PDB file of C-alpha atoms in Angstrom:
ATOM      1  CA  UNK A  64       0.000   0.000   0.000  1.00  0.00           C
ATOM      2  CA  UNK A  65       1.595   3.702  -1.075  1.00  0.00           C
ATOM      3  CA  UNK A  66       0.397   7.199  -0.858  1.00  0.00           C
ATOM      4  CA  UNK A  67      -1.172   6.794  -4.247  1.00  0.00           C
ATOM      5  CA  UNK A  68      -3.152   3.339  -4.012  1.00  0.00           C
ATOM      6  CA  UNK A  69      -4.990   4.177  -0.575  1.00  0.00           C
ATOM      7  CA  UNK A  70      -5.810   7.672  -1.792  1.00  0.00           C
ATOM      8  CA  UNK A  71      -9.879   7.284  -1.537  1.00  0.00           C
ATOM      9  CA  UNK A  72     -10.288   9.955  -4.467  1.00  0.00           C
ATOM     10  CA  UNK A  73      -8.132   9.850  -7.579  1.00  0.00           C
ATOM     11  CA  UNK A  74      -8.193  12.138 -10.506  1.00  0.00           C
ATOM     12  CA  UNK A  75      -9.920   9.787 -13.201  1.00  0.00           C
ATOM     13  CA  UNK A  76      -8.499   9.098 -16.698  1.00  0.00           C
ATOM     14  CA  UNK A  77     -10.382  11.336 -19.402  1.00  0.00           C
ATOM     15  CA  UNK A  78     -10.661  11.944 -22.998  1.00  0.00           C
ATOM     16  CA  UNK A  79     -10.350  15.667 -24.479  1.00  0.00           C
ATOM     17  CA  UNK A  80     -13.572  17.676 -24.311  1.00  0.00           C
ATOM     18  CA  UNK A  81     -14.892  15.220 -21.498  1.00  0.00           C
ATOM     19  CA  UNK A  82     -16.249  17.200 -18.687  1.00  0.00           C
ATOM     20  CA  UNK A  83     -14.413  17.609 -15.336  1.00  0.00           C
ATOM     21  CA  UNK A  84     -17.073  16.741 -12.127  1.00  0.00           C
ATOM     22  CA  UNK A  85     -17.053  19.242  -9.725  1.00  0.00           C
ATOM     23  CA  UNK A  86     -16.737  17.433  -6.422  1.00  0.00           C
ATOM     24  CA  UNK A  87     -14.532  14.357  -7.921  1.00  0.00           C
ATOM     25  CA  UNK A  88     -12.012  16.858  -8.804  1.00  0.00           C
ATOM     26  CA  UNK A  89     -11.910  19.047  -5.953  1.00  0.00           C
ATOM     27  CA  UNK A  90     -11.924  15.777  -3.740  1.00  0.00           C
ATOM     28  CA  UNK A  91      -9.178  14.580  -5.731  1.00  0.00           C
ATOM     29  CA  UNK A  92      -6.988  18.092  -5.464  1.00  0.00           C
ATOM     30  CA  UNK A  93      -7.507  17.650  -1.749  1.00  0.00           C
ATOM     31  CA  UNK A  94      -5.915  14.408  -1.512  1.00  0.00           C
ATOM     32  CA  UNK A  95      -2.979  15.273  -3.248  1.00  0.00           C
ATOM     33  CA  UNK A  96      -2.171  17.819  -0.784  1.00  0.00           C
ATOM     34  CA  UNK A  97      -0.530  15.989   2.021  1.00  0.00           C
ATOM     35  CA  UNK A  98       2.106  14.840  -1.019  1.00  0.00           C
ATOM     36  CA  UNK A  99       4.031  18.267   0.079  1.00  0.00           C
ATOM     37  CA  UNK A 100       4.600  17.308   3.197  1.00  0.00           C
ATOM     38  CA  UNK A 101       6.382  14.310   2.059  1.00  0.00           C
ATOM     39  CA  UNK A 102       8.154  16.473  -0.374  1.00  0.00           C
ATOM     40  CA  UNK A 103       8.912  19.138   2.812  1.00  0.00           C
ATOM     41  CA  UNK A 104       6.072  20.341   4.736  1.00  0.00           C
ATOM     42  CA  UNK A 105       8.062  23.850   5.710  1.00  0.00           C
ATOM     43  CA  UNK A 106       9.727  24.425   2.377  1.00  0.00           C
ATOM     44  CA  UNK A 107       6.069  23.661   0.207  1.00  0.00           C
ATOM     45  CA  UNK A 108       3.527  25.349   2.634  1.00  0.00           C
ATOM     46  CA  UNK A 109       3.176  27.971   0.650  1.00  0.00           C
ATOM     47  CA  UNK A 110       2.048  25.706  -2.570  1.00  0.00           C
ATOM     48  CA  UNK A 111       0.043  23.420  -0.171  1.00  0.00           C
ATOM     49  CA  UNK A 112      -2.037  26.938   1.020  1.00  0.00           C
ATOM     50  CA  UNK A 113      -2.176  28.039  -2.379  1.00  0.00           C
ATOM     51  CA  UNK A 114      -4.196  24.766  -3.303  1.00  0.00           C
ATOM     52  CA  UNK A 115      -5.857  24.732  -0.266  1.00  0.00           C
ATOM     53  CA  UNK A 116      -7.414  28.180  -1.023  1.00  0.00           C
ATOM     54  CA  UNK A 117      -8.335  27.703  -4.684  1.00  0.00           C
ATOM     55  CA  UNK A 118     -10.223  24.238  -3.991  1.00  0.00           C
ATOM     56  CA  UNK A 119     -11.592  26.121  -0.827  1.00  0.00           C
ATOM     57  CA  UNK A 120     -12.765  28.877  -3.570  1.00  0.00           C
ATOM     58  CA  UNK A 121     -14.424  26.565  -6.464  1.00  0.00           C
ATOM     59  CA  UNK A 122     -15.847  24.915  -3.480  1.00  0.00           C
ATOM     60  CA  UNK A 123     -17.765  27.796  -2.532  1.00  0.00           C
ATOM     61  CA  UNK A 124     -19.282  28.061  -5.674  1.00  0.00           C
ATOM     62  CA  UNK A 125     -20.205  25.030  -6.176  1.00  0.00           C
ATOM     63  CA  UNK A 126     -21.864  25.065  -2.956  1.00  0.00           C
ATOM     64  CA  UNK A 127     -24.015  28.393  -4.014  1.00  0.00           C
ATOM     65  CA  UNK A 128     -25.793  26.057  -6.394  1.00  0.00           C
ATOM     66  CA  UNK A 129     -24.858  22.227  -7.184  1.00  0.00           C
ATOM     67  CA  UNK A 130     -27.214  21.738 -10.080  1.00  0.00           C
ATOM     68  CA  UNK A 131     -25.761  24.376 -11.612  1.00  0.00           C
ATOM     69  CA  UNK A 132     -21.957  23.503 -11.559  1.00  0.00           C
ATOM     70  CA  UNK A 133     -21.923  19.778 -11.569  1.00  0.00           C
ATOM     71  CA  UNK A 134     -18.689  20.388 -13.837  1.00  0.00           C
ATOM     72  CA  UNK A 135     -15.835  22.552 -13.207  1.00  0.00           C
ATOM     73  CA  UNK A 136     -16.329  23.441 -16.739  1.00  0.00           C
ATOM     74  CA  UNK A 137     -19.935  25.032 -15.931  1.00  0.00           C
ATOM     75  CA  UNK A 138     -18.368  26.988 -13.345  1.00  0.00           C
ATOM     76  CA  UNK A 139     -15.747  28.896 -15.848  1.00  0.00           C
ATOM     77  CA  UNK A 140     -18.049  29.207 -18.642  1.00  0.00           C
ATOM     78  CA  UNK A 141     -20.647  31.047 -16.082  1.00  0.00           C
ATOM     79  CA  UNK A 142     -17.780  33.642 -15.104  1.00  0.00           C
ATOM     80  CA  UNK A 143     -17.319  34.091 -18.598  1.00  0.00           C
ATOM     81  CA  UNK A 144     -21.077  34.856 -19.761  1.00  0.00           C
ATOM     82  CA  UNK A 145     -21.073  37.133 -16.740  1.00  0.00           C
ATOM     83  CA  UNK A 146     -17.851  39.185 -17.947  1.00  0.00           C
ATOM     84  CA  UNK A 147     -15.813  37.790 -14.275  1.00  0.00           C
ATOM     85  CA  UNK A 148     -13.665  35.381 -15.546  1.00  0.00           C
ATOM     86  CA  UNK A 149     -10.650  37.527 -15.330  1.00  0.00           C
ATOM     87  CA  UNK A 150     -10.957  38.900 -11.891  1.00  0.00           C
ATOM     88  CA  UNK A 151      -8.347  37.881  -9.667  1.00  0.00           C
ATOM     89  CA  UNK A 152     -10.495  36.715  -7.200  1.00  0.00           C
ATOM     90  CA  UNK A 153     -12.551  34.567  -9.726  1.00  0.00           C
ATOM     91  CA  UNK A 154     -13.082  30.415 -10.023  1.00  0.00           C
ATOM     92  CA  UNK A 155     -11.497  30.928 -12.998  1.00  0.00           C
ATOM     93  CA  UNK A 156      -8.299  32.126 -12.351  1.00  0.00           C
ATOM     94  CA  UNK A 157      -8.146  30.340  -9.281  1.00  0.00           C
ATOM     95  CA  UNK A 158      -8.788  27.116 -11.201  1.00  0.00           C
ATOM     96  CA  UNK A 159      -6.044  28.098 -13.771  1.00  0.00           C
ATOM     97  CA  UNK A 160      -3.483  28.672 -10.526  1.00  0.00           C
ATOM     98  CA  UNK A 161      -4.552  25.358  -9.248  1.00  0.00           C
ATOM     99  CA  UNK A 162      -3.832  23.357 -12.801  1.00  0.00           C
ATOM    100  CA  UNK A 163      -0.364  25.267 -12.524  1.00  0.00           C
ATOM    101  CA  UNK A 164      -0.196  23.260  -8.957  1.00  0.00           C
ATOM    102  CA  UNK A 165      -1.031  19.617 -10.487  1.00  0.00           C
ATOM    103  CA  UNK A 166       1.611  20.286 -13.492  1.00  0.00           C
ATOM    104  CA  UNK A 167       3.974  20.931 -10.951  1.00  0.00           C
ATOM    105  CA  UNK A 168       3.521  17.269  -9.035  1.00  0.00           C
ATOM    106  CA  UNK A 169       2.735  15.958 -12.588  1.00  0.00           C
ATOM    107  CA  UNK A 170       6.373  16.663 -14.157  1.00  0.00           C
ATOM    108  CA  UNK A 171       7.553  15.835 -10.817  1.00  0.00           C
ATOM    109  CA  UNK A 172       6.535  12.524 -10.610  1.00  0.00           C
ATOM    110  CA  UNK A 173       6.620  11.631 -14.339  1.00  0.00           C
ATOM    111  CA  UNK A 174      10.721  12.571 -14.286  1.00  0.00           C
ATOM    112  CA  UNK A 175      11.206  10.379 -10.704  1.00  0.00           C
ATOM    113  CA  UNK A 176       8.935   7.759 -12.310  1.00  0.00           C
ATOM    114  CA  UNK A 177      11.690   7.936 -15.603  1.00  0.00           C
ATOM    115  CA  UNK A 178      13.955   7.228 -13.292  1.00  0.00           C
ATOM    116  CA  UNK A 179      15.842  10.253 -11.908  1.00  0.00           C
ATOM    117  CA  UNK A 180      17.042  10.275  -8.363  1.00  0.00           C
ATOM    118  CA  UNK A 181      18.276  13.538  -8.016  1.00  0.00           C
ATOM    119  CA  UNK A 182      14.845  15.098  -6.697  1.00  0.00           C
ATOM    120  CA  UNK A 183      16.457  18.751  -6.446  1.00  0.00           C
ATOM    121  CA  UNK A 184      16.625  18.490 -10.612  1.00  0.00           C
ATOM    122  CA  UNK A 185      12.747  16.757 -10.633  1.00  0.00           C
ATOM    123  CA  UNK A 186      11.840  20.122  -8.599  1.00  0.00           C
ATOM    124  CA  UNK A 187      13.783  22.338 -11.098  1.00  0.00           C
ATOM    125  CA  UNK A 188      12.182  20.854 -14.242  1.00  0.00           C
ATOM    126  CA  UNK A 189       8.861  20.655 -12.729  1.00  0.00           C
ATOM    127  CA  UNK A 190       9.113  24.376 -11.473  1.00  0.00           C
ATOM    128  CA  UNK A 191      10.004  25.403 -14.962  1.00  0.00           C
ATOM    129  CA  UNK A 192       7.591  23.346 -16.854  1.00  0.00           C
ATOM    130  CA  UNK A 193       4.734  25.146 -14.447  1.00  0.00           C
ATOM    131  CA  UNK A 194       5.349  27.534 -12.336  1.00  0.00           C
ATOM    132  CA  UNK A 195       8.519  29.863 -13.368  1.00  0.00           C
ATOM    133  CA  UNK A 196       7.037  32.010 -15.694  1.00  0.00           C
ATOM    134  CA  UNK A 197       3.831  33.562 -13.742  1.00  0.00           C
ATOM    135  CA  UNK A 198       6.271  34.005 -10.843  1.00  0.00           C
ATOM    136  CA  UNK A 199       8.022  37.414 -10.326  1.00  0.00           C
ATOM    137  CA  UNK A 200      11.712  37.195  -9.098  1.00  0.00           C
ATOM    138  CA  UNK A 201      10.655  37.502  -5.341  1.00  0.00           C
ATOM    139  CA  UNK A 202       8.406  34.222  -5.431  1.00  0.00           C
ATOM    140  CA  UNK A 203      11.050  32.741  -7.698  1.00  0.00           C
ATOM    141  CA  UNK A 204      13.521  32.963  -5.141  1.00  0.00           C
ATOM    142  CA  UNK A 205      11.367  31.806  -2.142  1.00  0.00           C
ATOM    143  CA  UNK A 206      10.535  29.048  -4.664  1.00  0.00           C
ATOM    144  CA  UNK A 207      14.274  28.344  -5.337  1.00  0.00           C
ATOM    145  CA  UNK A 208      14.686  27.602  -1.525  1.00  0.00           C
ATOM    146  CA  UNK A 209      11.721  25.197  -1.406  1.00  0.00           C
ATOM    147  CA  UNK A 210      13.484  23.101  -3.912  1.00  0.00           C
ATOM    148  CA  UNK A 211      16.755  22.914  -2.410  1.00  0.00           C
ATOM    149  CA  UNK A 212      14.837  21.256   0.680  1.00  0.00           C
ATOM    150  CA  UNK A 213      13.137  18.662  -1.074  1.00  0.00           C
ATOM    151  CA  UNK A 214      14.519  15.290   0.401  1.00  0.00           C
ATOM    152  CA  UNK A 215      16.811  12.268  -0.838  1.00  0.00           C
ATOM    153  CA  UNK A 216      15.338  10.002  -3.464  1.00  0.00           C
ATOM    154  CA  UNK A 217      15.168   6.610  -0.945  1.00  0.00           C
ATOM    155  CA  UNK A 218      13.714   9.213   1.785  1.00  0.00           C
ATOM    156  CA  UNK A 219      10.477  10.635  -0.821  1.00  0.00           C
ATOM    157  CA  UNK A 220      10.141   6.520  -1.565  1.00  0.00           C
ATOM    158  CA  UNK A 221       9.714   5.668   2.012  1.00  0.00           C
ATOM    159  CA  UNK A 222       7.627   8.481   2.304  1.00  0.00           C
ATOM    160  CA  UNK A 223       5.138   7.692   0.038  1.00  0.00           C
ATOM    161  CA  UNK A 224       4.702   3.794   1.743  1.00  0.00           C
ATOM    162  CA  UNK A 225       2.399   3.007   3.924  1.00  0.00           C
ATOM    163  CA  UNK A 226       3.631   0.042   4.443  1.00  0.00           C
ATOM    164  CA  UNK A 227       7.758  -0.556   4.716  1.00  0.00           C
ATOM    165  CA  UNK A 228       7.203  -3.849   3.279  1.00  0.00           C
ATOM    166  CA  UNK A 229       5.985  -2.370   0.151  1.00  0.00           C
ATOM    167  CA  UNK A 230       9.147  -2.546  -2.562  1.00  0.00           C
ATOM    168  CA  UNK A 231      10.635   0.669  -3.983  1.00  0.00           C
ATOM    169  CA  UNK A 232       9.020  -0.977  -7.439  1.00  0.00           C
ATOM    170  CA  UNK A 233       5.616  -0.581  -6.433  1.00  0.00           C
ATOM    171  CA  UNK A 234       5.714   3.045  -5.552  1.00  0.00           C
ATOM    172  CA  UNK A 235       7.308   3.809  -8.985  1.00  0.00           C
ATOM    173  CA  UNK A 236       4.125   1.450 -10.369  1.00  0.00           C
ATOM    174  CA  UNK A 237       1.440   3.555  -8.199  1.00  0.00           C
ATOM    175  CA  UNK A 238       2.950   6.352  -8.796  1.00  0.00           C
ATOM    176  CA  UNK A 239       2.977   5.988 -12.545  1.00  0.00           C
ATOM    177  CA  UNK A 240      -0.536   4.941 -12.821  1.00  0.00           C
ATOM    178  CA  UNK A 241      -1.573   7.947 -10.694  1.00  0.00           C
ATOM    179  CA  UNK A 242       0.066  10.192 -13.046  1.00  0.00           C
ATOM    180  CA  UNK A 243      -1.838   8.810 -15.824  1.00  0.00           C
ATOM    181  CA  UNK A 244      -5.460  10.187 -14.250  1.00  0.00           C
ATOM    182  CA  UNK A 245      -3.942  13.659 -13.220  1.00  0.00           C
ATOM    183  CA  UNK A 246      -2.246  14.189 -16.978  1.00  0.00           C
ATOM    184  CA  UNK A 247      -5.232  13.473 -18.223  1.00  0.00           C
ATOM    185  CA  UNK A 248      -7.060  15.898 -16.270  1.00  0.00           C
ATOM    186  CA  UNK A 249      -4.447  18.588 -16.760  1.00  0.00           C
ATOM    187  CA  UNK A 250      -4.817  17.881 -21.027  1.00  0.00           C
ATOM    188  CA  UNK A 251      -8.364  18.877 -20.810  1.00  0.00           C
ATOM    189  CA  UNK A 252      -8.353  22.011 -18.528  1.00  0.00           C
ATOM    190  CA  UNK A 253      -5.610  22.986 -21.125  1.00  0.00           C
ATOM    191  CA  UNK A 254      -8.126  21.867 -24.068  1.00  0.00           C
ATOM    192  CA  UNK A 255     -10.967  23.798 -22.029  1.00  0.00           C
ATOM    193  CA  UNK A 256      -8.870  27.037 -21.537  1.00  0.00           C
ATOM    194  CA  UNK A 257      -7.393  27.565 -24.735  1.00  0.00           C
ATOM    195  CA  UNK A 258     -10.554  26.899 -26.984  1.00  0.00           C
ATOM    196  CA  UNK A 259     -12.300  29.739 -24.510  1.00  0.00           C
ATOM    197  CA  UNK A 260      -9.546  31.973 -24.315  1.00  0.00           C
ATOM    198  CA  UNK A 261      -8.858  31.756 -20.432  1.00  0.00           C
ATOM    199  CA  UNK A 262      -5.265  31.730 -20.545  1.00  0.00           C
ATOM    200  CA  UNK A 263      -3.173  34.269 -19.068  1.00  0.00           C
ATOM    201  CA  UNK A 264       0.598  34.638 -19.039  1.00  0.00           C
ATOM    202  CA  UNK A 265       0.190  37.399 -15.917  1.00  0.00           C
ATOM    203  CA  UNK A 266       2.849  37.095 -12.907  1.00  0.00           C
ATOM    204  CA  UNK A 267       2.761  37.730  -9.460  1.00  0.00           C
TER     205      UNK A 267
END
C-alpha cells in the first residue's frame, strides 16, 4: 500500500472535451495535498495553502448552487457569460493557478517515475515546466529555496509507503498509474482554456 493506491479519491483518466465533475475533482486536489509534506512540509507550505485556497474557492461556488456547476467546466463558462472570468479573485483564475499546482507534481513525478534520483533536478524541471514564468523574481527565489529542501530520493520513496514492506518498485508502479489520471485531467483544462480563451501569461 503507497500514498497513491490508498488515496480514496483519484483524478480519473479522461478523454479531451470530457467534462471535469465538480466534487470528484476538488476531492481529488484535496488528496494530493498531504504529497508536500512528504516532499517538505516547511519548504512547500506555501504551494500546499495556495491549493488549499483555490479548492476552498471553487468549493464555494459550487456550494451556491450544485445543479448548476456539476462540472468545473460550468463553473468557468458562467464567469465568462457574466464578464468575471478575469478577476483575480474569480473560479477561474483560481482554477487556472490550481492546474499550474497539479503540473507541478505531474512533471515531478513523471521525471522520478523515468527514473531520476536527483529530486532537487525533478523540482527544477517541474518548477520550470509550471510555475517559473507567472512568478516574479521575489516568489522565484522563495521558490528556489523550497526546492533545495526537497529530500533524498530513498527518503520521498519511504515516504510515500504506507507500508515498509511495500518494494521501492511498487511506488514507482502507483505512482505511474496515478500520473496517468492527473495528466489526463491537466490535457483537458488545457483543451478547455485555450478553446475559450482563459489563458493568461500574468505574474505575481
Amino acid at each position: 500500500m503507497t500514498f497513491f493506491s490508498t488515496a480514496e479519491h483519484q483524478f480519473p483518466n479522461i478523454s479531451q472535451g470530457q467534462d471535469i465533475e465538480t466534487v470528484p475533482f476538488l476531492d481529488a486536489c484535496n488528496e494530493i495535498i498531504p504529497f508536500f509534506d512528504v516532499l517538505g512540509p516547511t519548504a512547500f507550505k506555501p504551494v500546499k495553502s495556495d491549493i488549499s485556497g483555490n479548492v476552498t474557492r471553487l468549493r464555494k461556488k459550487y456550494e451556491t448552487d450544485p445543479t448548476k456547476y456539476p462540472t468545473i467546466q460550468s463553473i468557468v463558462d458562467d464567469e465568462i457569460a457574466e464578464g468575471k472570468s478575469q478577476g483575480s479573485s474569480s473560479c477561474t483564475v483560481g482554477l487556472l493557478w490550481l492546474k499550474r499546482a497539479l503540473e507541478f507534481i505531474y512533471v515531478f513525478l513523471e521525471t522520478v517515475v523515468q527514473g531520476e534520483e536527483d529530486l532537487v533536478k525533478c523540482a527544477n524541471k517541474a518548477y520550470d515546466a509550471s510555475l517559473r514564468k507567472y512568478h516574479g523574481w521575489i516568489v522565484r527565489g522563495v521558490f528556489s529555496l523550497a526546492v533545495r529542501a526537497v529530500p533524498y530520493h530513498k527518503d520521498l520513496i519511504n515516504g510515500l509507503k504506507k507500508e515498509q514492506s511495500v518494494s521501492n518498485e511498487q511506488v514507482i508502479i502507483d505512482a505511474h498509474d496515478f500520473i496517468r489520471g492527473l495528466k489526463s485531467v491537466i490535457d483537458e483544462i488545457n483543451h478547455f482554456y485555450t478553446v475559450r480563451g482563459q489563458h493568461s501569461e500574468a505574474a505575481v
